[in-house]
JSON list of C-alpha atoms in Angstrom, two decimals:
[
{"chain": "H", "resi": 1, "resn": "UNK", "atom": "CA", "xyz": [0.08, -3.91, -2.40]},
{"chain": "H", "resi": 2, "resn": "UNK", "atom": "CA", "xyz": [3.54, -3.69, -3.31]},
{"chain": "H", "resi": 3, "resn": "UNK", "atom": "CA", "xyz": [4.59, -2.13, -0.40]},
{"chain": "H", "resi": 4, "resn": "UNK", "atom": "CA", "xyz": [2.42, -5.18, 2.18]},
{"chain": "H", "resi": 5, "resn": "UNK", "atom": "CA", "xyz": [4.48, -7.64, 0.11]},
{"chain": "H", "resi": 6, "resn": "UNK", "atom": "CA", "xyz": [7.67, -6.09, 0.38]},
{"chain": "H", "resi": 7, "resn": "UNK", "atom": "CA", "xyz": [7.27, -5.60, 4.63]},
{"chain": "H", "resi": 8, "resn": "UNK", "atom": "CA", "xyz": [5.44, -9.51, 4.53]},
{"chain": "H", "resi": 9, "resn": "UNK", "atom": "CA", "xyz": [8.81, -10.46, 3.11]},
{"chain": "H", "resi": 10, "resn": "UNK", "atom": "CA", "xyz": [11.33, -8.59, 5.70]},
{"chain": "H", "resi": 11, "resn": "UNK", "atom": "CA", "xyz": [9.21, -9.89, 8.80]},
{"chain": "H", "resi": 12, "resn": "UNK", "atom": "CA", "xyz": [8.63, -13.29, 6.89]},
{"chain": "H", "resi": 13, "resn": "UNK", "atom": "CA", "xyz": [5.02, -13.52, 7.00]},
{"chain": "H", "resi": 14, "resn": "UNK", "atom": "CA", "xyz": [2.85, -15.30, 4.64]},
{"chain": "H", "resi": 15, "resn": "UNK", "atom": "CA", "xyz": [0.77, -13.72, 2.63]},
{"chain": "H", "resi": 16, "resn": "UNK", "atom": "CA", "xyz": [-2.10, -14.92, -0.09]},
{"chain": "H", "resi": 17, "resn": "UNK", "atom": "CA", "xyz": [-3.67, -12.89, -2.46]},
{"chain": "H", "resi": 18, "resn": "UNK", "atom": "CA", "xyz": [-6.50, -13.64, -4.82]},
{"chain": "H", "resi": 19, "resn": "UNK", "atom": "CA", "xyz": [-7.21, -12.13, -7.73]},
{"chain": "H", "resi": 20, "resn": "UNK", "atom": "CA", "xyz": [-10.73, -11.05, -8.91]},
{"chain": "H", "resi": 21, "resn": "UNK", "atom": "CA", "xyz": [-12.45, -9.17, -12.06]},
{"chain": "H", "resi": 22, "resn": "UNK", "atom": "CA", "xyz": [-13.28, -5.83, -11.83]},
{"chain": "H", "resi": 23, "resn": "UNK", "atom": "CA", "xyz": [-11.82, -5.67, -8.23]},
{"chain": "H", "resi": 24, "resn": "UNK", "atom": "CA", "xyz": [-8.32, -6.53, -8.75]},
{"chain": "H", "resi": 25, "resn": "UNK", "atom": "CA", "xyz": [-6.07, -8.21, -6.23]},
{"chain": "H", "resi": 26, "resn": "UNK", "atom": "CA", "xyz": [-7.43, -8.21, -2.88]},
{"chain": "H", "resi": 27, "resn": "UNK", "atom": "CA", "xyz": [-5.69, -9.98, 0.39]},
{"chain": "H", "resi": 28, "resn": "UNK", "atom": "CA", "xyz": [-6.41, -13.46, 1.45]},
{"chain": "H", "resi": 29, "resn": "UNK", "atom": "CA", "xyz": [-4.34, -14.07, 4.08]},
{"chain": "H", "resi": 30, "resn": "UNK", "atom": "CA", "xyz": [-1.64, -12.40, 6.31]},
{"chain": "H", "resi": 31, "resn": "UNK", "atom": "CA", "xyz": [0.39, -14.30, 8.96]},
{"chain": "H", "resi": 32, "resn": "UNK", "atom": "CA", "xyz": [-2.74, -16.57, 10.36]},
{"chain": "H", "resi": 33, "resn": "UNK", "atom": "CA", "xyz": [-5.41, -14.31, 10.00]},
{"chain": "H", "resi": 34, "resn": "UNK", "atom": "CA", "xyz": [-7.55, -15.27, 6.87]},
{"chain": "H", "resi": 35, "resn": "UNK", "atom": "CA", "xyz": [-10.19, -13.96, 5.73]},
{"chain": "H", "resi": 36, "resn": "UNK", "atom": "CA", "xyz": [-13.59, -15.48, 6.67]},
{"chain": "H", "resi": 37, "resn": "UNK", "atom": "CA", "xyz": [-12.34, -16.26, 10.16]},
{"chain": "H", "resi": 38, "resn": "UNK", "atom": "CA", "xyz": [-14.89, -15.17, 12.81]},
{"chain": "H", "resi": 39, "resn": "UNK", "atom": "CA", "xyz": [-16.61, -13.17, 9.69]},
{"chain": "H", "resi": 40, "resn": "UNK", "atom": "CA", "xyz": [-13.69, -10.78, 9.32]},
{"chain": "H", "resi": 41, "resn": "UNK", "atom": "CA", "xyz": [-11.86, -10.03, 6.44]},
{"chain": "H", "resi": 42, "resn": "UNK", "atom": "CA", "xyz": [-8.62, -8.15, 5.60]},
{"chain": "H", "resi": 43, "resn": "UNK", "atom": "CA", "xyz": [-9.22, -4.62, 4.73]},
{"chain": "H", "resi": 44, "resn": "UNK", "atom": "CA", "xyz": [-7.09, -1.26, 3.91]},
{"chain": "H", "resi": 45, "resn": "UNK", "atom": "CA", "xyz": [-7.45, 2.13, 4.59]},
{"chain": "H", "resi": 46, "resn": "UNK", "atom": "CA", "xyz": [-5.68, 4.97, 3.11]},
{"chain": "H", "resi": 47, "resn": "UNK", "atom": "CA", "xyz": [-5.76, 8.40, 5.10]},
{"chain": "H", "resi": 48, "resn": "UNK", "atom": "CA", "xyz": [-8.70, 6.77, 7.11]},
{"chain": "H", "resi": 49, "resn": "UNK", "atom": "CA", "xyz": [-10.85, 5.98, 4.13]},
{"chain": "H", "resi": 50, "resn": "UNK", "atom": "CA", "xyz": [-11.30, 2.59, 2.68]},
{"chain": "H", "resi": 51, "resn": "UNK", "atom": "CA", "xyz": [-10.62, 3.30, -1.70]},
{"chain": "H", "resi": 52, "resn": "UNK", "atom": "CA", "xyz": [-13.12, 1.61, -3.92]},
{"chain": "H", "resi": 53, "resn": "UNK", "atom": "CA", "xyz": [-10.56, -0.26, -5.38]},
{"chain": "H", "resi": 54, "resn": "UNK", "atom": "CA", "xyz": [-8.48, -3.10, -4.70]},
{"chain": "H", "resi": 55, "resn": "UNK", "atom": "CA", "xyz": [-4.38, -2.57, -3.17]},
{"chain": "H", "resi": 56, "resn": "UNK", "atom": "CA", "xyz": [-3.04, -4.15, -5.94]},
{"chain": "H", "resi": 57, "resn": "UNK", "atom": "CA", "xyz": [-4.50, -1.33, -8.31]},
{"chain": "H", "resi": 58, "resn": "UNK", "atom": "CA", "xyz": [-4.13, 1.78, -5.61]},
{"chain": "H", "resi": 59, "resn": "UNK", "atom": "CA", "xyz": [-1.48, 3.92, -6.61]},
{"chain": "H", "resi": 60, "resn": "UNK", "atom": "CA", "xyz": [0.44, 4.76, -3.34]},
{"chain": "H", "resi": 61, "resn": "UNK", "atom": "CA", "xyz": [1.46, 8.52, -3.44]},
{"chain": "H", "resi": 62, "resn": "UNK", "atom": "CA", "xyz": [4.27, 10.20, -1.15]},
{"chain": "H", "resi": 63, "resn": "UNK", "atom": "CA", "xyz": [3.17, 10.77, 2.74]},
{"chain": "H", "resi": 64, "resn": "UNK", "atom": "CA", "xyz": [0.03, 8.63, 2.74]},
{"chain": "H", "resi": 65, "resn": "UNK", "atom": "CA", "xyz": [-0.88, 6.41, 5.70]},
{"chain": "H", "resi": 66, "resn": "UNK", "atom": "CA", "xyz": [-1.38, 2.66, 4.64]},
{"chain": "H", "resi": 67, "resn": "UNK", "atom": "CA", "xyz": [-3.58, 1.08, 7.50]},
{"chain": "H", "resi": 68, "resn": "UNK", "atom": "CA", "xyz": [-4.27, -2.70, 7.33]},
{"chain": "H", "resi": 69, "resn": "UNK", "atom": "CA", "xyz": [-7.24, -4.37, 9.66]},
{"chain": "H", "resi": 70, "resn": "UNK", "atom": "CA", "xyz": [-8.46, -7.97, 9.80]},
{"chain": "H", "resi": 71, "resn": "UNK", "atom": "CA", "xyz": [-12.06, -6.79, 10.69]},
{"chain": "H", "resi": 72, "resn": "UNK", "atom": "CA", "xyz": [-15.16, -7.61, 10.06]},
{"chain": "H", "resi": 73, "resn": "UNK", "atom": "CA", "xyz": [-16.75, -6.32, 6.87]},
{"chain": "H", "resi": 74, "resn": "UNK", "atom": "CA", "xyz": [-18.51, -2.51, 6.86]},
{"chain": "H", "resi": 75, "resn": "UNK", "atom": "CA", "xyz": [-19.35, -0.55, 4.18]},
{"chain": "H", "resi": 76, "resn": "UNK", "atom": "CA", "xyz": [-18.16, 3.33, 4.01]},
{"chain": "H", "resi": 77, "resn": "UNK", "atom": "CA", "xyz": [-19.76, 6.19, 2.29]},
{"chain": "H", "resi": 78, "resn": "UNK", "atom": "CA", "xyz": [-17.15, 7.93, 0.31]},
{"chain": "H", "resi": 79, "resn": "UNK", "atom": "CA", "xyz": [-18.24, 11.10, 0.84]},
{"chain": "H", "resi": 80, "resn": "UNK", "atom": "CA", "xyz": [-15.66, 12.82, -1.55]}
]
């Protein structure tokens, strides 16, 4: 989360998040795109796999691949 607020700044888009228990701090809102537009929501990815927790509480770790989408909502079996 750090990291989406840090390139948000340099490229001065606006970004929302929300806060929730047990989740953490989840994205509202980047640039225009918020979620529960057209039934899509901002999700990450890490490596290609969406982590059960929210980007404020991932711990980023040297040569991982960050991926965000404004998609709509599907659940994935973490299958490790």
């Amino acid at each position: 989360l750090d990291l989406l607020k840090r390139i948000a700044q340099e490229n001065n888009l606006e970004l929302v998040t929300k806060d929730y228990e047990g989740l953490g701090t989840l994205v509202a809102k980047i640039g225009d795109q918020e979620n529960g537009q057209e039934e899509k929501y901002w999700q990450y990815e890490v490596n290609g796999v969406q982590p059960n927790i929210g980007a404020g509480q991932y711990q980023l770790h040297a040569g991982e691949r960050i991926e965000w989408k404004f998609a709509e909502f599907a659940l994935q079996e973490n299958n490790q």
